[in-house]
Amino acid sequence: MKDKIALFVFTVLLLLTGCTPAKRDTGVNKEIERKVDELVRKMTLEEKLGQMNQISSWGNIEDMSNLVRKGQIGSILNEVEPARINAMQKVAMEESRLRIPLLIARDVIHGFKTIFPIPLGQAASFNPALAETGARVAAIETSSVGIRWTFAPMIDISRDPRWGRIAESFGEDVYLTSVMGAATVKGFQGDSLSDPTSIAACPKHFIGYGAAEGGRDYNSTNIPERQLRNVYLPPFEEAVKAGAATIMTSFNDNDGIPSTANAYLLKTVLRDEWKFDGFVVSDWASVTEMISHGFAADNAEAAMKAINAGVDMEMVSASYIGEAPGLVKEYKVKESDIDEAVRNILRIKFRLGLFDNPYVDVPQKEVFYAPAHLADAKEAAIQSVILLKNEKNTLPVSASVKTVLITGPMADAPYEQLGTWIFDGEKSHTITPLKAIREMMGNEVQIIYEPALAYSRDVNPAGVAKAVEAAKKADIILAFVGEESILSGEAHSMAGLDLQGNQSDLILSLAKTGKPLVTTVMAGRPLTIEKEVNASSAVLYSFHPGTMGGPALADLLWGKAVPSGKTPVTFPKMVGQIPMYYSHNTTGRPATRKEVLLKDIPVEAGQTSLGCTSFYLDAGFDPLYPFGYGLSYTTFEYSNIRLSASKLKKNDTMTIEFDLANTGQVAATEVAQLYVQDKVGSIARPVKELKRFARIELQAGEKKTVSFELPMSDLAFWNIDMKKEVEAGDFNLWVAGCSQSGTPVSFEVID
Ligand code: GLC
């Protein structure tokens, strides 16, 4: 209550004094700038380089404290003990010459203790409020131990599921990633960075990392500037607009230039164009890795290139503090550039309120796994699950079902269910599907549990036979398969995307029993599961759903909740189709989907008798599931799409209205999606692009009129002249529940 009074008083004072709070901590705060300049003026070169130096906690607090005392450390990552953090902050604040607080950092990607679905799962919810809530919960738990900086959100556009880090992304789409990324920044940073529960966000990895060639992590990318501008940069621009305090560079070299030394990106785009006033941190040792790139001969050259490109803080490779004094002496680096880097760092430390109070005293037990946090995590998991198939309304499980077989390596895998990038989440707090179903249905149905396989890569044949035997006694089979968490995430690229181990054999063998088979997949990426889907009566796809994944899936399976997730990334039929994404260009010979495929090719077919369009003889053109796809326990009908105008000027805003009806028997939520196609441009344009979406709740039988506002300026793109402009011409527009559905309506933009 006292907080509310304080806020009320603060607001009244603001109104009386006429000054309003800076928008989300960006924009010049004169008082902070004065303090920053005053401090920089006092600092020696070594102290400045100390602020630019980040170490990863190596355990020995005396050693680290000695460096802190000498002013040689600006930030520490991977230290999570509040007592140790307080102790080192005390050394910084009371024993170092200039009393500059440390900035403690951690990878809190989808939760600190309470683990939310992996970001790819959160993206499937198409619910930015959910991402913001998850980030807020993570910030509250993280800041309670003294950590005030997270290396998230990861907003790399990811169109290659071989790449393990697709798990950390919001998927393939520019608009969805931009909206989810900005919401996550706001969740982490709250209304003010100075709030003790706020943590600095760090959108990463700048730039293009998700386009690693072959989906192989750390690999080169070759993204031309126009595509950078139209696809890879927009989510970062939105994150900067949302007030992101820091940005992290990416490991990859793009067109031969490692991002950690790309001055065009870090200065021209980030600083000059976007007016970013936070600080840039390298990725782990990505400064000295420029030696491995063959882009620097030694640590000195690597440090020089990174500092001169605008990387303010070096993560763990310590070349700045080691080499920069010499570089300054040799006039290879200007001390004024070092001053600018230190200003950027100190500005964020001041905004975080660390100079006033770097210490924590919140008893974590009230914060970690708070009931409200768990409830938020469960809701996030519910909304992140996608119903891919539901033959004969197998789901929700009928009340007539009295015996249930629960099987598969992911049915009771508390660690795996949490997903990748979990450093602080604890599997002991995970509620698995088995546990949740036993708790929820234990008195109403008989549950037979036969895991069949111990983990996703298990090839034990005996387990499958036991599950098949057990299935004979069951009315329905609930199989939980997927990936162990280690199979996605950093450095975990896969050349094949089939289910590992004997999981596929398990699904196909269970299908032969003729019993209704519900397959739930928990994974960090789309998998090539066409045959398992064909063998199953119903399929739920749950990207590693986190701590509360079990209760969420139990509610969905028994209909206490209704699936609403949509695919945030294209699901290929086979790896050979990759990269595959919905907003592709048409090409000069677009697939007709009437091509003759492998199985129908006549023997001795004439050379020109096949195709002549862009498709695969063996896989056709379509994916297993397109972007934006997901079923429900009800059905929806879109109708009566009407545009506020069919001809609009470039500075006009269109209102799109349509009716959406729930034509089924249960209340449910539909993710309505709005796509636009620029039919002819100064460059070839994508066949369609997502421009709006909204989650619409409808009671059974209810119909609502829904409207979107679309400024024509949102149709701007970087064109043939490398200018971001709206071009006059004809457009198509769709409103639908999937990127491949709906009937287009046309409109025209006029000069
Ligand atoms: C890793 C990742 C980066 C992470 C950093 C610190 O290598 O690339 O995303 O934030 O190092 O752990």
Coordinates of C-alpha atoms in Angstrom, one line a residue, residues 288-488:
T288 CA 39.5 -12.2 -29.3
E289 CA 37.6 -14.7 -31.4
M290 CA 38.3 -12.3 -34.2
I291 CA 41.7 -13.9 -34.2
S292 CA 40.1 -17.2 -35.1
H293 CA 38.0 -15.4 -37.7
G294 CA 41.3 -14.4 -39.3
F295 CA 40.1 -10.8 -38.8
A296 CA 42.8 -9.8 -36.2
A297 CA 46.3 -11.0 -35.9
D298 CA 46.4 -10.9 -32.1
N299 CA 44.7 -9.6 -28.9
A300 CA 45.9 -6.0 -29.5
E301 CA 44.4 -5.9 -33.0
A302 CA 41.2 -7.5 -31.9
A303 CA 40.9 -5.0 -29.0
M304 CA 41.6 -2.1 -31.3
K305 CA 39.0 -3.2 -33.9
A306 CA 36.3 -3.8 -31.3
I307 CA 36.9 -0.5 -29.4
N308 CA 37.1 1.5 -32.6
A309 CA 33.9 -0.2 -33.9
G310 CA 32.0 0.8 -30.8
V311 CA 32.0 -2.2 -28.5
D312 CA 31.9 -0.6 -25.1
M313 CA 32.3 -3.7 -22.8
E314 CA 34.3 -6.8 -23.5
M315 CA 32.9 -10.1 -22.2
V316 CA 35.6 -12.2 -20.5
S317 CA 38.4 -12.1 -23.1
A318 CA 40.2 -9.3 -21.2
S319 CA 42.0 -7.8 -24.3
Y320 CA 40.8 -4.3 -23.5
I321 CA 42.4 -4.1 -20.1
G322 CA 45.5 -5.9 -21.3
E323 CA 46.1 -4.2 -24.6
A324 CA 44.3 -0.8 -24.7
P325 CA 46.9 1.1 -22.7
G326 CA 49.4 0.3 -25.5
L327 CA 46.9 1.0 -28.2
V328 CA 46.3 4.5 -26.8
K329 CA 50.0 5.1 -26.5
E330 CA 50.4 4.1 -30.2
Y331 CA 47.5 6.3 -31.2
K332 CA 45.6 3.2 -32.5
V333 CA 42.7 3.9 -30.2
K334 CA 41.7 7.4 -29.0
E335 CA 41.2 7.9 -25.3
S336 CA 38.1 10.0 -26.3
D337 CA 36.5 6.8 -27.7
I338 CA 37.3 5.0 -24.5
D339 CA 35.7 7.9 -22.6
E340 CA 32.6 7.5 -24.7
A341 CA 32.4 3.8 -24.0
V342 CA 32.7 4.4 -20.3
R343 CA 30.1 7.1 -20.4
N344 CA 27.7 4.6 -22.0
I345 CA 28.4 2.1 -19.2
L346 CA 28.2 4.5 -16.3
R347 CA 25.0 6.0 -17.7
I348 CA 23.3 2.6 -17.4
K349 CA 24.7 2.1 -13.9
F350 CA 23.3 5.4 -12.8
R351 CA 19.9 4.7 -14.5
L352 CA 19.8 1.4 -12.6
G353 CA 20.3 3.3 -9.3
L354 CA 23.3 1.2 -8.5
F355 CA 25.3 4.2 -7.2
D356 CA 22.6 4.9 -4.7
N357 CA 22.1 1.3 -3.7
P358 CA 23.8 -1.8 -5.2
Y359 CA 22.9 -4.1 -2.3
V360 CA 20.0 -6.6 -1.9
D361 CA 18.2 -7.8 1.1
V362 CA 15.1 -9.3 -0.2
P363 CA 14.5 -12.8 1.3
Q364 CA 14.4 -14.9 -1.8
K365 CA 12.1 -17.5 -0.3
E366 CA 9.1 -15.1 -0.8
V367 CA 10.1 -14.3 -4.3
F368 CA 11.3 -17.6 -5.9
Y369 CA 8.4 -19.7 -7.2
A370 CA 5.8 -17.3 -5.7
P371 CA 2.3 -18.7 -6.4
A372 CA 1.6 -15.8 -8.7
H373 CA 4.8 -16.5 -10.6
L374 CA 3.8 -20.2 -11.0
A375 CA 0.3 -19.2 -12.1
D376 CA 1.8 -16.8 -14.8
A377 CA 4.1 -19.6 -15.9
K378 CA 1.2 -22.0 -16.2
E379 CA -0.8 -19.6 -18.3
A380 CA 2.1 -18.9 -20.5
A381 CA 2.6 -22.7 -21.0
I382 CA -1.1 -23.1 -21.8
Q383 CA -1.1 -20.4 -24.4
S384 CA 2.2 -21.6 -26.0
V385 CA 0.9 -25.1 -26.9
I386 CA -0.2 -25.7 -30.5
L387 CA -2.8 -28.2 -31.5
L388 CA -1.6 -29.6 -34.8
K389 CA -4.1 -32.4 -35.3
N390 CA -7.3 -33.6 -33.6
E391 CA -8.9 -36.4 -35.6
K392 CA -12.5 -37.3 -34.6
N393 CA -12.2 -34.9 -31.7
T394 CA -10.0 -37.2 -29.9
L395 CA -9.3 -34.3 -27.6
P396 CA -10.2 -33.2 -25.1
V397 CA -10.1 -36.6 -23.4
S398 CA -13.7 -37.8 -23.0
A399 CA -15.3 -38.4 -19.7
S400 CA -15.9 -41.9 -20.9
V401 CA -12.2 -42.6 -20.7
K402 CA -11.5 -44.7 -17.6
T403 CA -8.0 -46.0 -18.2
V404 CA -5.2 -43.9 -19.6
L405 CA -1.7 -45.1 -20.6
I406 CA 0.9 -42.4 -20.1
T407 CA 4.1 -43.2 -22.0
G408 CA 7.2 -41.7 -23.6
P409 CA 10.5 -40.2 -22.3
M410 CA 9.1 -36.7 -21.9
A411 CA 6.1 -37.7 -19.7
D412 CA 8.0 -37.4 -16.5
A413 CA 11.3 -35.5 -17.4
P414 CA 11.4 -32.6 -15.0
Y415 CA 14.8 -31.4 -16.2
E416 CA 14.2 -31.7 -19.9
Q417 CA 10.9 -30.0 -19.8
L418 CA 12.5 -26.8 -18.7
G419 CA 14.3 -26.4 -22.0
T420 CA 17.6 -24.8 -22.9
W421 CA 19.4 -21.9 -21.1
I422 CA 18.4 -22.9 -17.6
F423 CA 21.1 -22.1 -15.1
D424 CA 19.0 -21.4 -12.1
G425 CA 15.7 -23.1 -12.6
E426 CA 15.4 -26.3 -10.5
K427 CA 14.0 -29.5 -11.8
S428 CA 12.7 -30.3 -8.3
H429 CA 10.1 -27.6 -8.9
T430 CA 9.0 -28.8 -12.3
I431 CA 5.5 -30.3 -12.5
T432 CA 5.6 -32.9 -15.3
P433 CA 2.6 -34.1 -17.3
L434 CA 2.6 -37.4 -15.4
K435 CA 2.6 -35.7 -12.0
A436 CA -0.1 -33.2 -13.1
I437 CA -2.4 -35.7 -14.6
R438 CA -2.1 -38.0 -11.5
E439 CA -2.9 -35.0 -9.3
M440 CA -5.8 -33.8 -11.5
M441 CA -7.4 -37.1 -12.6
G442 CA -6.0 -39.6 -10.2
N443 CA -9.4 -40.3 -8.6
E444 CA -11.4 -40.3 -11.9
V445 CA -9.3 -42.5 -14.2
Q446 CA -6.9 -45.3 -13.8
I447 CA -3.4 -44.2 -14.9
I448 CA -1.0 -46.7 -16.3
Y449 CA 2.5 -45.3 -16.6
E450 CA 5.0 -47.0 -18.9
P451 CA 7.8 -44.6 -20.0
A452 CA 9.1 -47.1 -22.6
L453 CA 12.2 -45.0 -23.1
A454 CA 14.3 -43.4 -20.4
Y455 CA 15.3 -40.3 -22.4
S456 CA 14.8 -39.0 -25.9
R457 CA 17.9 -40.6 -27.4
D458 CA 17.1 -44.0 -25.7
V459 CA 17.2 -46.9 -28.2
N460 CA 16.0 -49.5 -25.8
P461 CA 13.6 -51.8 -27.8
A462 CA 12.2 -53.6 -24.8
G463 CA 10.5 -50.5 -23.5
V464 CA 8.4 -50.1 -26.6
A465 CA 7.1 -53.6 -26.3
K466 CA 6.1 -53.0 -22.7
A467 CA 4.2 -49.8 -23.7
V468 CA 2.4 -51.7 -26.5
E469 CA 1.4 -54.4 -24.0
A470 CA 0.2 -51.8 -21.5
A471 CA -1.8 -50.0 -24.3
K472 CA -4.1 -53.1 -24.5
K473 CA -5.6 -52.2 -21.1
A474 CA -6.0 -48.5 -21.9
D475 CA -8.9 -46.5 -23.4
I476 CA -6.5 -43.8 -24.7
I477 CA -2.7 -43.4 -25.0
L478 CA -1.0 -40.2 -24.1
A479 CA 2.5 -40.3 -25.5
F480 CA 5.0 -37.6 -24.6
V481 CA 8.1 -37.4 -26.8
G482 CA 10.5 -34.8 -28.1
E483 CA 14.0 -33.6 -27.3
E484 CA 16.1 -33.5 -24.2
S485 CA 16.8 -29.9 -23.4
I486 CA 20.5 -30.3 -24.3
L487 CA 19.6 -31.0 -27.9
S488 CA 18.7 -27.4 -28.6

